[in-house]
Coordinates of C-alpha atoms and ligand atoms in Angstrom, one line a residue:
M13 CA -23.4 5.5 -16.1
V14 CA -20.7 8.6 -15.8
T15 CA -17.9 8.4 -18.5
R16 CA -13.9 8.1 -17.5
D17 CA -12.7 11.1 -19.2
H18 CA -16.2 13.9 -18.3
L19 CA -15.1 12.8 -15.1
R20 CA -11.7 13.3 -14.8
Q21 CA -11.9 16.7 -17.2
Q22 CA -14.4 18.0 -14.7
Y23 CA -12.1 17.6 -11.8
L24 CA -9.7 19.3 -13.6
E25 CA -11.5 22.1 -14.8
F26 CA -13.0 22.7 -11.9
F27 CA -10.0 23.7 -10.0
G28 CA -8.7 24.9 -13.2
Q29 CA -11.2 27.9 -13.4
R30 CA -9.9 28.0 -9.7
G31 CA -6.5 29.4 -11.0
H32 CA -4.9 26.2 -10.7
A33 CA -1.5 25.0 -13.8
V34 CA -3.0 21.2 -14.1
V35 CA 0.0 19.3 -14.6
P36 CA 0.7 15.9 -16.1
S37 CA 0.9 12.5 -14.9
V38 CA 4.6 11.4 -13.8
S39 CA 5.3 7.5 -13.9
L40 CA 4.1 4.9 -11.7
V41 CA 7.5 4.3 -11.4
P42 CA 9.1 7.3 -9.7
E43 CA 12.2 8.7 -10.9
N44 CA 13.8 10.2 -7.6
D45 CA 12.1 8.4 -4.6
P46 CA 14.7 5.0 -3.8
T47 CA 12.5 4.6 -0.1
T48 CA 9.3 3.3 -2.5
L49 CA 9.1 1.1 -6.0
F50 CA 6.1 3.1 -7.6
T51 CA 3.7 5.9 -7.3
G52 CA 1.0 5.3 -4.7
S53 CA -0.3 8.7 -3.7
G54 CA -0.2 12.4 -6.3
M55 CA 1.2 13.8 -3.4
Q56 CA 4.4 11.7 -3.7
P57 CA 6.1 14.0 -6.6
M58 CA 4.9 17.1 -5.0
L59 CA 7.8 16.7 -1.8
P60 CA 10.0 18.6 -2.5
Y61 CA 7.0 21.8 -3.2
L62 CA 5.5 21.3 -0.4
L63 CA 8.3 21.4 1.6
G64 CA 9.1 24.5 0.3
Q65 CA 11.4 24.4 -3.2
P66 CA 9.0 26.9 -5.6
H67 CA 6.7 25.2 -8.1
P68 CA 7.7 26.3 -12.0
A69 CA 3.6 26.2 -12.0
G70 CA 2.6 27.9 -9.3
S71 CA 1.4 27.9 -5.8
R72 CA -1.8 25.6 -7.4
I73 CA -1.9 23.1 -8.5
V74 CA -4.3 20.3 -10.3
N75 CA -4.0 17.1 -11.6
S76 CA -4.6 13.4 -12.2
Q77 CA -2.1 11.3 -10.8
R78 CA -2.2 7.3 -11.9
C79 CA -1.2 5.3 -8.5
F80 CA -0.3 1.7 -7.6
R81 CA 0.0 0.1 -4.1
A82 CA 1.2 -3.2 -4.5
Q83 CA 0.0 -3.5 -0.8
D84 CA -3.5 -4.0 -1.4
I85 CA -3.3 -6.4 -4.2
D86 CA -4.1 -9.4 -1.6
E87 CA -7.4 -7.4 -1.3
V88 CA -8.5 -7.2 -4.7
G89 CA -12.2 -9.3 -5.1
D90 CA -14.5 -6.3 -3.2
N91 CA -15.6 -4.1 -4.0
R92 CA -14.3 -1.4 -4.2
H93 CA -10.1 -2.4 -3.9
T94 CA -7.6 -2.1 -6.3
T95 CA -4.2 -1.9 -7.2
F96 CA -4.2 0.5 -10.2
F97 CA -6.6 3.9 -9.9
E98 CA -6.8 7.6 -10.0
M99 CA -5.4 10.5 -7.8
L100 CA -8.0 13.3 -8.4
G101 CA -5.1 16.0 -6.8
N102 CA -5.6 20.1 -6.1
W103 CA -2.8 22.2 -3.6
S104 CA -1.9 24.5 -2.5
L105 CA 1.8 25.0 -2.3
S106 CA 1.6 28.7 0.5
D107 CA -2.0 29.7 -0.9
Y108 CA -5.1 28.5 0.1
F109 CA -5.5 27.0 2.9
K110 CA -9.2 25.3 5.1
R111 CA -12.1 28.0 4.2
E112 CA -11.2 27.8 0.5
Q113 CA -10.3 24.1 0.0
L114 CA -13.6 22.8 2.3
S115 CA -16.2 24.5 0.5
W116 CA -14.9 23.9 -3.2
L117 CA -15.0 20.5 -2.2
M118 CA -18.3 21.1 -1.5
E119 CA -19.3 22.9 -4.4
L120 CA -17.6 20.4 -7.2
L121 CA -19.3 17.7 -4.7
A122 CA -22.9 18.6 -4.7
D123 CA -22.9 22.0 -7.0
E124 CA -20.8 20.5 -10.2
L125 CA -21.6 16.5 -9.5
G126 CA -24.4 16.7 -8.6
L127 CA -24.3 14.7 -5.4
K128 CA -26.7 14.9 -2.9
P129 CA -25.2 16.9 -0.2
D130 CA -27.4 14.8 2.9
R131 CA -25.8 11.9 2.1
L132 CA -22.1 12.9 2.6
Y133 CA -20.6 12.8 5.9
V134 CA -17.3 14.4 7.0
T135 CA -14.8 14.2 9.6
V136 CA -12.6 16.0 11.5
F137 CA -9.3 15.4 13.6
A138 CA -10.4 15.4 17.5
G139 CA -6.4 17.6 18.5
N140 CA -4.0 15.9 20.4
R141 CA -2.7 17.6 23.5
R142 CA 0.6 15.4 23.5
L143 CA 1.2 16.2 20.1
G144 CA 0.7 20.3 21.1
V145 CA -1.7 19.6 17.7
P146 CA -5.5 21.0 18.8
R147 CA -8.8 19.8 17.8
D148 CA -9.8 20.7 13.8
D149 CA -12.5 23.7 15.4
E150 CA -12.1 25.0 11.7
S151 CA -12.9 22.6 9.8
V152 CA -16.2 21.6 11.7
Q153 CA -17.3 25.6 11.9
I154 CA -16.2 25.6 7.5
W155 CA -18.5 22.6 7.7
Q156 CA -21.6 23.5 9.1
E157 CA -22.0 26.1 7.0
Q158 CA -21.3 24.3 3.7
F159 CA -23.9 22.3 4.9
S160 CA -26.4 25.1 6.3
R161 CA -26.5 26.8 3.2
R162 CA -27.6 23.4 1.6
G163 CA -30.6 23.5 3.9
I164 CA -28.8 20.8 6.1
E165 CA -27.9 20.9 10.2
A166 CA -24.2 19.3 10.4
P167 CA -24.4 18.2 14.4
T168 CA -20.6 16.9 15.5
V169 CA -20.3 13.4 17.2
E170 CA -17.6 12.9 19.7
D171 CA -16.6 9.4 19.6
A172 CA -19.0 7.1 17.2
E173 CA -16.7 4.5 17.3
Q174 CA -18.7 3.7 20.2
T175 CA -22.1 6.1 20.2
G176 CA -21.9 5.3 16.0
L177 CA -24.1 7.5 13.8
G178 CA -27.0 9.6 15.9
Q179 CA -27.3 12.5 14.4
G180 CA -23.7 13.6 13.1
R181 CA -22.8 14.8 10.3
I182 CA -19.6 16.3 11.0
F183 CA -17.4 13.3 13.1
Y184 CA -14.3 13.8 15.0
Y185 CA -11.6 10.9 14.9
D186 CA -8.1 10.6 16.6
Q187 CA -4.6 10.9 14.8
T188 CA -5.1 7.2 13.5
K189 CA -7.6 8.0 11.4
N190 CA -7.3 11.9 10.6
W191 CA -3.9 12.4 10.2
W192 CA -2.2 11.6 7.3
S193 CA 2.0 11.5 6.1
R194 CA 3.0 8.8 3.3
A195 CA 3.9 7.1 6.6
G196 CA 0.8 6.9 8.5
G197 CA 0.6 8.7 11.9
P198 CA 2.2 10.5 14.2
D199 CA 4.2 8.9 15.7
L200 CA 5.3 6.6 12.7
M201 CA 6.4 10.0 10.7
P202 CA 10.3 10.2 10.2
V203 CA 12.2 12.9 10.8
G204 CA 12.0 15.5 8.8
E205 CA 8.8 14.2 6.9
P206 CA 5.9 16.1 6.4
G207 CA 2.2 15.6 7.8
G208 CA -1.0 17.0 8.8
P209 CA -4.6 16.3 10.4
D210 CA -6.8 15.6 7.5
S211 CA -10.4 15.7 6.9
E212 CA -12.0 13.4 5.2
V213 CA -15.6 12.6 2.5
F214 CA -18.3 9.9 3.1
F215 CA -20.6 8.8 0.3
D216 CA -23.8 7.5 1.9
F217 CA -24.5 4.7 0.3
G218 CA -27.9 4.5 1.9
E219 CA -29.0 2.5 5.5
E220 CA -31.8 0.9 4.2
R221 CA -29.6 -1.3 1.8
G222 CA -28.4 -2.9 4.7
F223 CA -24.9 -3.2 4.3
H224 CA -24.4 -2.9 8.3
Q225 CA -26.8 -6.3 8.7
R226 CA -25.2 -8.0 6.6
S227 CA -21.7 -7.4 7.6
S228 CA -19.5 -9.2 10.5
F229 CA -19.6 -5.8 11.8
A230 CA -23.2 -5.9 12.8
D231 CA -22.5 -5.9 16.9
Q232 CA -20.9 -2.9 16.8
P233 CA -22.0 1.1 16.3
C234 CA -21.9 2.2 12.3
H235 CA -20.3 4.6 11.2
P236 CA -18.8 7.1 8.6
N237 CA -15.1 4.6 9.2
C238 CA -17.1 1.3 9.6
D239 CA -15.9 -0.7 7.2
C240 CA -19.2 -2.5 6.7
G241 CA -19.3 -1.1 3.1
R242 CA -22.4 1.6 3.7
F243 CA -19.5 4.0 3.5
L244 CA -17.0 5.1 0.3
E245 CA -13.8 6.9 1.4
I246 CA -13.9 9.6 -1.6
G247 CA -11.8 12.6 -0.6
N248 CA -9.4 13.5 1.6
S249 CA -8.3 16.9 2.1
V250 CA -5.0 17.1 4.1
F251 CA -3.5 20.3 5.6
M252 CA -0.4 19.9 5.7
E253 CA 0.7 21.9 7.9
Y254 CA 3.4 20.2 10.3
R255 CA 7.3 17.9 10.4
K256 CA 8.6 15.4 12.4
Q257 CA 11.7 17.2 14.8
A258 CA 14.1 15.5 15.3
D259 CA 13.6 14.9 19.2
G260 CA 10.5 13.8 17.6
S261 CA 7.6 16.4 18.8
I262 CA 5.8 17.6 15.5
G263 CA 7.4 21.5 14.8
E264 CA 5.6 23.1 12.0
L265 CA 6.5 23.4 8.9
P266 CA 8.2 27.1 6.9
Q267 CA 3.9 27.3 5.6
R268 CA 0.4 26.1 5.2
N269 CA -0.3 23.7 2.5
V270 CA -3.2 21.8 1.2
D271 CA -3.4 18.4 -0.1
F272 CA -6.2 16.9 -1.6
G273 CA -6.4 13.3 -2.7
G274 CA -9.4 11.6 -4.5
G275 CA -10.3 8.7 -5.6
L276 CA -11.5 9.1 -9.4
E277 CA -12.8 5.3 -9.2
R278 CA -14.7 5.4 -6.1
L279 CA -15.9 8.8 -7.3
A280 CA -17.8 7.5 -10.8
A281 CA -19.3 5.1 -8.3
V282 CA -21.4 7.3 -5.9
I283 CA -22.6 8.7 -9.1
D284 CA -23.4 5.9 -10.5
D285 CA -25.0 5.5 -6.8
D286 CA -23.7 1.9 -7.3
P287 CA -21.2 0.8 -4.8
D288 CA -19.1 -1.2 -7.0
V289 CA -16.1 0.2 -8.4
F290 CA -16.2 -2.5 -10.9
A291 CA -19.3 -1.5 -12.1
T292 CA -18.6 2.0 -13.4
D293 CA -17.2 3.6 -16.7
F294 CA -13.5 2.4 -15.1
F295 CA -13.9 -1.3 -16.0
W296 CA -17.7 -2.1 -17.7
P297 CA -15.5 -2.5 -20.8
I298 CA -13.2 -5.1 -19.2
I299 CA -15.9 -7.1 -17.6
T300 CA -18.0 -6.8 -20.8
E301 CA -15.0 -8.5 -22.7
L302 CA -14.7 -11.2 -19.9
E303 CA -18.0 -12.3 -19.4
N304 CA -17.7 -12.5 -23.9
L305 CA -14.4 -14.9 -22.8
S306 CA -16.1 -16.6 -20.1
G307 CA -19.1 -17.1 -22.0
Q308 CA -20.4 -16.0 -18.2
K309 CA -21.8 -13.2 -16.6
Y310 CA -20.5 -11.1 -14.1
R311 CA -23.9 -10.6 -12.2
A312 CA -24.8 -13.8 -13.1
Q313 CA -26.0 -13.4 -8.9
P314 CA -27.9 -10.9 -7.1
A315 CA -25.2 -9.8 -5.4
R316 CA -25.1 -6.2 -7.3
H317 CA -25.6 -4.6 -3.3
Q318 CA -24.9 -7.1 -1.3
P319 CA -21.6 -7.0 0.8
A320 CA -19.6 -10.0 0.3
D321 CA -19.9 -13.3 1.7
H322 CA -16.5 -14.4 1.2
H323 CA -17.0 -18.0 1.6
S324 CA -19.8 -18.5 -0.7
T325 CA -19.6 -19.4 -4.6
E326 CA -21.2 -16.0 -5.8
Y327 CA -18.6 -13.9 -3.7
H328 CA -15.3 -16.1 -5.9
H329 CA -17.1 -15.9 -8.7
T330 CA -17.6 -11.9 -8.5
A331 CA -14.7 -11.8 -6.9
S332 CA -12.2 -13.6 -9.6
F333 CA -13.8 -11.5 -12.3
R334 CA -12.3 -8.3 -10.0
V335 CA -9.4 -9.9 -9.6
M336 CA -8.8 -10.2 -13.5
A337 CA -10.1 -7.1 -14.3
D338 CA -7.7 -5.2 -11.7
H339 CA -4.7 -7.2 -12.3
V340 CA -5.2 -7.3 -16.2
R341 CA -5.8 -2.8 -16.2
A342 CA -2.6 -2.3 -13.6
A343 CA 0.0 -4.7 -15.3
V344 CA -1.1 -2.6 -18.5
M345 CA -0.7 0.3 -17.1
L346 CA 2.7 -0.6 -15.5
A347 CA 3.8 -1.5 -19.1
G348 CA 3.1 1.4 -20.2
D349 CA 5.5 2.8 -17.7
G350 CA 8.4 0.2 -18.8
V351 CA 7.7 -2.6 -16.4
F352 CA 6.4 -5.7 -17.4
P353 CA 6.6 -9.5 -15.9
G354 CA 10.5 -10.8 -14.4
S355 CA 11.9 -11.2 -11.6
K356 CA 13.0 -8.3 -9.8
E357 CA 11.5 -5.7 -8.0
Q358 CA 8.7 -3.4 -9.6
S359 CA 8.5 -6.1 -12.6
Y360 CA 7.9 -8.9 -10.2
F361 CA 4.5 -7.5 -9.3
S362 CA 4.1 -7.3 -12.8
R363 CA 4.0 -10.9 -12.6
R364 CA 2.6 -11.2 -9.5
L365 CA -0.7 -9.3 -11.2
V366 CA -0.5 -11.3 -14.5
R367 CA 0.5 -15.2 -12.8
R368 CA -3.4 -13.9 -10.9
A369 CA -5.1 -13.0 -12.6
I370 CA -4.3 -15.8 -15.0
R371 CA -5.6 -19.0 -12.1
H372 CA -9.0 -16.3 -11.9
A373 CA -9.5 -16.5 -15.1
R374 CA -9.7 -20.0 -15.0
M375 CA -11.6 -20.1 -12.4
I376 CA -14.5 -18.7 -14.0
G377 CA -14.2 -20.7 -17.1
V378 CA -11.5 -18.9 -19.9
K379 CA -10.4 -21.5 -21.9
G380 CA -7.8 -20.1 -24.4
D381 CA -5.3 -16.8 -24.0
M382 CA -7.0 -13.7 -23.2
F383 CA -4.3 -11.0 -22.3
D384 CA -4.1 -10.1 -26.7
R385 CA -8.7 -10.1 -26.0
L386 CA -7.9 -7.5 -23.2
V387 CA -5.1 -5.1 -23.6
P388 CA -6.8 -3.2 -26.8
V389 CA -9.8 -3.1 -25.3
I390 CA -8.2 -1.5 -21.9
V391 CA -5.5 0.5 -24.4
S392 CA -8.7 2.0 -26.2
M393 CA -10.2 3.0 -22.6
Y394 CA -7.3 5.6 -21.4
S395 CA -6.9 6.3 -25.7
S396 CA -7.5 10.0 -24.8
L397 CA -5.5 10.1 -21.2
R398 CA -2.5 7.7 -23.4
P399 CA -2.0 7.8 -26.5
D400 CA 1.6 6.6 -26.8
L401 CA 0.0 3.3 -26.0
E402 CA -1.6 2.6 -28.4
D403 CA 1.9 3.3 -30.2
R404 CA 2.8 0.7 -28.0
S405 CA -0.1 -2.0 -27.9
D406 CA 1.7 -5.2 -30.2
Q407 CA 4.3 -5.4 -27.7
I408 CA 2.3 -5.1 -24.4
V409 CA 0.2 -7.6 -26.0
A410 CA 3.1 -9.8 -27.4
E411 CA 5.1 -9.8 -23.8
L412 CA 2.2 -10.1 -21.2
S413 CA 1.3 -13.1 -23.9
E414 CA 4.4 -14.5 -23.0
E415 CA 4.7 -14.2 -19.7
E416 CA 1.1 -15.8 -19.7
A417 CA 1.9 -19.0 -21.8
K418 CA 4.9 -19.4 -19.3
F419 CA 2.9 -19.7 -16.1
R420 CA 0.0 -21.7 -17.7
Q421 CA 2.0 -24.3 -18.7
A422 CA 3.4 -24.2 -15.4
L423 CA 0.2 -23.7 -14.0
D424 CA -2.1 -26.2 -15.5
K425 CA 0.7 -28.8 -14.0
G426 CA 0.6 -27.4 -10.9
L427 CA -3.0 -27.2 -10.2
R428 CA -3.4 -31.4 -11.3
L429 CA -1.2 -31.6 -8.8
I430 CA -2.5 -30.0 -6.2
D431 CA -6.3 -31.2 -7.2
R432 CA -4.9 -34.9 -6.3
L433 CA -4.2 -33.5 -2.3
D434 CA -6.0 -33.1 0.2
R435 CA -4.5 -31.6 2.4
L436 CA -1.6 -28.3 1.6
D437 CA 1.1 -26.9 3.8
A438 CA 4.4 -25.8 4.2
S439 CA 6.0 -29.5 3.0
T440 CA 3.2 -29.9 0.0
A441 CA 3.6 -25.9 -0.6
F442 CA 7.8 -26.6 -1.3
K443 CA 7.7 -29.2 -2.9
L444 CA 5.2 -27.1 -5.7
F445 CA 7.4 -24.7 -6.1
E446 CA 10.7 -27.2 -5.8
S447 CA 9.7 -29.3 -8.3
H448 CA 7.7 -27.4 -10.8
G449 CA 8.1 -23.6 -9.6
F450 CA 4.8 -23.6 -8.6
P451 CA 4.3 -19.7 -6.8
V452 CA 3.8 -19.9 -2.8
E453 CA 1.0 -17.1 -2.9
L454 CA -1.1 -19.5 -5.2
T455 CA -1.1 -22.2 -3.4
Q456 CA -1.2 -19.8 0.1
E457 CA -4.3 -18.4 -2.0
I458 CA -6.4 -21.9 -3.0
A459 CA -5.5 -23.3 0.3
Q460 CA -6.9 -19.9 2.7
E461 CA -10.3 -21.4 0.1
R462 CA -10.1 -24.6 1.4
G463 CA -10.1 -23.0 4.9
Q464 CA -6.7 -24.7 5.0
Q465 CA -3.7 -23.0 6.1
I466 CA 0.3 -22.1 5.3
D467 CA 2.4 -21.5 7.5
I468 CA 5.2 -18.8 5.4
D469 CA 7.9 -19.0 8.3
E470 CA 8.0 -23.0 7.5
F471 CA 7.8 -22.4 4.0
Q472 CA 10.7 -21.0 4.3
V473 CA 12.6 -22.5 6.8
L474 CA 12.0 -25.6 4.3
R475 CA 13.6 -23.6 1.5
Q476 CA 16.4 -22.0 3.7
A477 CA 17.3 -25.9 4.2
H478 CA 17.4 -27.1 0.7
A479 CA 19.6 -24.4 -0.3
D480 CA 22.0 -25.0 2.6
A481 CA 21.7 -29.1 2.2
S482 CA 22.2 -28.0 -1.3
R483 CA 25.2 -26.3 -0.5
T484 CA 26.6 -28.0 1.1
A485 CA 26.2 -30.9 -1.1
S486 CA 28.2 -29.2 -3.8
A487 CA 30.8 -27.4 -2.1
G488 CA 33.4 -28.3 -3.4
K489 CA 32.4 -28.5 -7.4
F490 CA 31.0 -24.5 -7.1
K491 CA 33.1 -22.7 -4.9
G492 CA 30.6 -19.7 -4.4
G493 CA 27.7 -20.7 -6.3
L494 CA 24.1 -20.3 -6.4
A495 CA 23.2 -22.4 -3.1
D496 CA 26.2 -20.0 -1.2
Q497 CA 25.7 -16.8 -2.0
N498 CA 21.6 -17.8 -0.4
S499 CA 23.7 -18.7 2.8
T500 CA 25.3 -15.9 2.4
T501 CA 21.9 -13.0 2.1
V502 CA 20.8 -15.0 4.9
K503 CA 23.7 -13.7 6.9
Y504 CA 23.0 -10.1 5.3
H505 CA 19.2 -10.5 6.4
T506 CA 20.3 -11.2 10.2
A507 CA 22.8 -8.1 9.7
T508 CA 20.2 -6.0 8.6
H509 CA 18.2 -6.6 11.8
L510 CA 21.4 -5.5 14.2
L511 CA 22.2 -2.7 11.9
H512 CA 19.2 -1.2 12.8
A513 CA 19.4 -1.5 16.2
A514 CA 22.8 0.2 15.9
L515 CA 21.9 3.0 14.1
R516 CA 18.5 3.6 16.6
D517 CA 21.4 3.0 19.9
V518 CA 24.4 5.1 18.2
L519 CA 21.8 8.2 16.6
G520 CA 18.7 7.9 18.4
D521 CA 15.2 6.6 17.9
H522 CA 14.3 8.9 15.1
V523 CA 16.0 6.0 13.0
R524 CA 13.9 3.9 11.0
Q525 CA 14.8 1.6 8.1
H526 CA 13.5 3.4 5.1
G527 CA 14.6 0.3 2.3
S528 CA 17.5 -2.4 2.2
N529 CA 18.6 -4.3 -0.3
I530 CA 20.7 -7.4 -0.2
T531 CA 23.2 -9.1 -3.1
D532 CA 25.9 -11.7 -2.3
R533 CA 28.3 -8.9 -2.3
R534 CA 27.0 -6.3 0.5
L535 CA 23.9 -5.0 1.7
R536 CA 22.6 -1.9 1.6
F537 CA 20.5 0.0 4.0
D538 CA 18.5 3.3 4.1
F539 CA 17.1 4.7 6.8
S540 CA 15.7 8.9 8.2
H541 CA 18.0 10.6 9.9
P542 CA 18.7 14.5 9.3
Q543 CA 22.4 15.1 8.8
P544 CA 25.5 13.3 7.1
L545 CA 27.4 10.4 9.6
T546 CA 30.4 11.9 11.2
E547 CA 33.5 9.1 11.5
Q548 CA 32.9 8.9 14.8
Q549 CA 29.1 8.3 14.6
L550 CA 30.2 4.6 11.4
R551 CA 32.7 3.5 13.9
R552 CA 30.6 3.2 16.8
V553 CA 28.0 1.6 14.9
E554 CA 30.8 -0.8 13.4
Q555 CA 32.2 -1.4 16.3
Q556 CA 28.3 -2.0 18.3
L557 CA 27.2 -3.6 15.5
N558 CA 30.6 -6.7 15.5
D559 CA 30.5 -6.4 19.5
W560 CA 26.6 -8.2 19.2
I561 CA 27.6 -10.4 16.5
E562 CA 30.7 -11.4 18.2
A563 CA 29.0 -12.1 21.9
N564 CA 27.2 -15.1 19.2
L565 CA 24.2 -14.2 20.1
A566 CA 20.6 -16.6 19.6
V567 CA 18.5 -15.6 17.1
T568 CA 14.4 -16.4 18.0
R569 CA 11.1 -16.4 16.6
Q570 CA 7.7 -16.4 17.8
E571 CA 4.1 -15.5 16.5
Q572 CA 2.8 -12.9 18.1
P573 CA -0.3 -10.5 17.5
Y574 CA 0.3 -7.7 15.8
R575 CA -1.0 -4.8 18.5
Q576 CA 1.2 -6.6 21.2
A577 CA 3.7 -6.6 19.4
I578 CA 4.2 -3.2 18.7
D579 CA 3.4 -2.4 21.8
E580 CA 6.3 -4.1 23.5
G581 CA 8.0 -1.9 21.1
A582 CA 8.5 -4.1 18.6
L583 CA 9.7 -2.4 15.2
A584 CA 7.9 -3.2 12.2
F585 CA 8.7 -1.6 8.4
F586 CA 5.9 1.6 8.2
G587 CA 5.2 1.0 3.7
D588 CA 3.6 -2.6 4.7
A589 CA 0.9 -3.6 6.3
Y590 CA 0.4 -6.6 8.2
P591 CA -1.8 -9.3 8.7
P592 CA -3.5 -9.4 12.6
T593 CA -0.9 -12.1 13.9
V594 CA 3.0 -11.4 13.0
S595 CA 6.0 -13.0 13.3
V596 CA 8.1 -11.5 15.6
Y597 CA 12.6 -12.2 15.8
T598 CA 14.4 -11.4 18.8
I599 CA 18.2 -10.6 18.8
G600 CA 19.4 -11.5 22.1
A601 CA 16.6 -11.5 24.1
G602 CA 17.7 -11.5 28.0
W603 CA 20.8 -9.5 27.2
T604 CA 21.6 -6.4 28.6
D605 CA 24.1 -4.0 27.5
S606 CA 25.7 -0.8 28.4
R607 CA 24.6 0.9 25.6
T608 CA 20.9 -0.5 25.0
D609 CA 18.7 0.0 27.2
R610 CA 15.7 -3.1 27.0
P611 CA 16.6 -6.4 27.4
W612 CA 16.9 -7.8 23.6
V613 CA 19.7 -6.3 21.2
S614 CA 16.5 -6.4 18.4
K615 CA 13.2 -6.4 17.8
E616 CA 11.4 -6.5 14.5
L617 CA 8.0 -8.0 12.5
C618 CA 9.9 -9.9 10.1
G619 CA 9.0 -13.4 8.3
G620 CA 13.4 -15.1 8.1
P621 CA 15.0 -16.4 7.5
H622 CA 17.6 -15.4 9.8
V623 CA 20.5 -17.4 10.8
E624 CA 20.8 -19.2 14.2
T625 CA 23.1 -17.5 16.1
T626 CA 24.8 -13.9 15.3
G627 CA 28.1 -15.7 15.6
R628 CA 26.9 -17.2 12.1
I629 CA 28.0 -13.6 9.8
G630 CA 31.4 -12.9 10.3
R631 CA 33.0 -9.7 10.6
L632 CA 30.8 -6.7 9.4
A633 CA 32.1 -3.1 8.2
I634 CA 30.3 -0.3 6.7
T635 CA 32.2 0.5 3.1
K636 CA 30.0 4.0 2.4
E637 CA 28.0 6.2 3.3
Q638 CA 25.6 9.2 1.1
S639 CA 22.5 10.6 1.5
A640 CA 19.3 9.1 -0.9
G641 CA 17.3 11.5 -0.3
A642 CA 16.1 14.6 1.9
G643 CA 15.9 13.6 5.2
I644 CA 17.1 9.9 4.4
R645 CA 20.3 8.0 4.6
R646 CA 22.4 5.8 2.8
L647 CA 24.5 3.1 4.5
Y648 CA 26.6 0.0 2.6
M649 CA 27.8 -2.5 5.2
E650 CA 30.0 -5.7 3.3
L651 CA 31.5 -9.1 5.6
T652 CA 35.0 -8.5 5.7
Ligands
LIG707 N1 -2.1 12.6 0.3 C1 -3.0 12.3 0.4 C2 -3.5 10.6 0.4 O1 -3.3 9.7 -0.6 C3 -4.2 12.8 -0.2 O2 -3.5 13.2 -1.2 O3 -4.9 10.9 0.9

């Protein structure tokens, strides 16, 4: 088994020897970036330097950045998804470009780390005429030279999704696969956002292991980006030389950068030639401790090289070990950056991690407390990387254990009730939530395991109806109390959709929501736009929005396939991952307006809740306009 510290060090030294300054990882909680809760890639803290500000350490940088991806929380359970991970990164800030990057990467993987080059497959950007970005023939040529030097012919394949691997070694994909920016593909990039075509390296665990035949993709051709598990992406070289222009086109950045990101844990898995990242040194000490705590074996079943059958008991057993190992490790790392379980922003995710880990602990038979046993294991695993954790180990144990004790009580009660119920639906989920504080995410998860479903929108409606009812009941007694706030926040929520639409009408379609925050007193809205709004623009936005409120437009909800919703023009928040079927809110369906060229006022993917008609919102005023980072503006609105 390759060891954690050794592998990380090998990477840093390799690029260190090639002129790169090693810089430390920044916190999991970004300091100057209001657009995101967590650091989710090594590139995030590098943004100003990729845009042209000189980096104090020079033009070649390397590091291992701790990352947390909250959106992956529900994916954890298979052999490769984790919420916390370390991303190896090297950057050229207007220094070297494709030739050095790809040759060095091959040298690192094949010669330094000893991966067999015939197990490596690469992808490149196919080019796009509309975007004015050519096919990446230069990368193809460099890769072909690199493979050929190692005795491998490297033919290209254009349409692998249709034709499969064939004899190919280098695969072209379009901008949905081989383009990287923080927002995703080129069409999703807000104005000012940098990005570019990329080239990914995949490791082949071998056709003979039968991943593809046993997967749900068996009737389609297998290729590097197939999700069957045969191929694992280990690194991505982004050639960051473009940025989104104000007119929506793709233009050149003043400088050409390289942004490479590689998964440290995944790299360990391929070096061990074991597709399970949880069997690497980055998790094994935790898994071993979990085996001790539960009296069960992680690999009691011959599941080692088999893809997951999500309905088998073996899968659930294995998945529980993985969820716990991932979540406890992530909670400790968040605690290391000052995030402890709570109900707001980052701390809410820490709470979710801890609670979910505890529920899975029960499923594999862990009886007593576990954080006091697991935290020290993790702290010592990371002692050379984060020596500071050792000093705070007691505090971390204390805080996580307190959450553990609180939740265990609620859980015991809730689970006993759930066991007695034959059917779980929105109304039972609401009762459990309302009377016992039992989290709806957990009820949802249990329902899923039973093959039942909870309509989350219906749950929200019940929750809202309950809040409204208690408000009516207590109106005289607690003016401006909690229930009252609830209904105010719903008004602000609908107003957010109107504001988004009004900004796009007044400023242009480059405006995209970056984030929003609602309290009972105001709404805050961040969006992409290159310069401050003029007095006149502010007045027009405010007027437009209040006109829509006055028109008392209907707010309607429907469920649609994600693709269809997007094709119809519904707006989606780019930072989120969406399920195949989504809930869409339309405001003013059928309404036509001289200032709006669409048959509705607003259409957005959203879980709700919302007011039924816009007239219920009442008049709104913009109270402040300011910057919220490069290319991002922030508006505050209040009910008058
Ligand atoms: N920013 C790219 C990624 O996250 C490469 O570092 O994949």
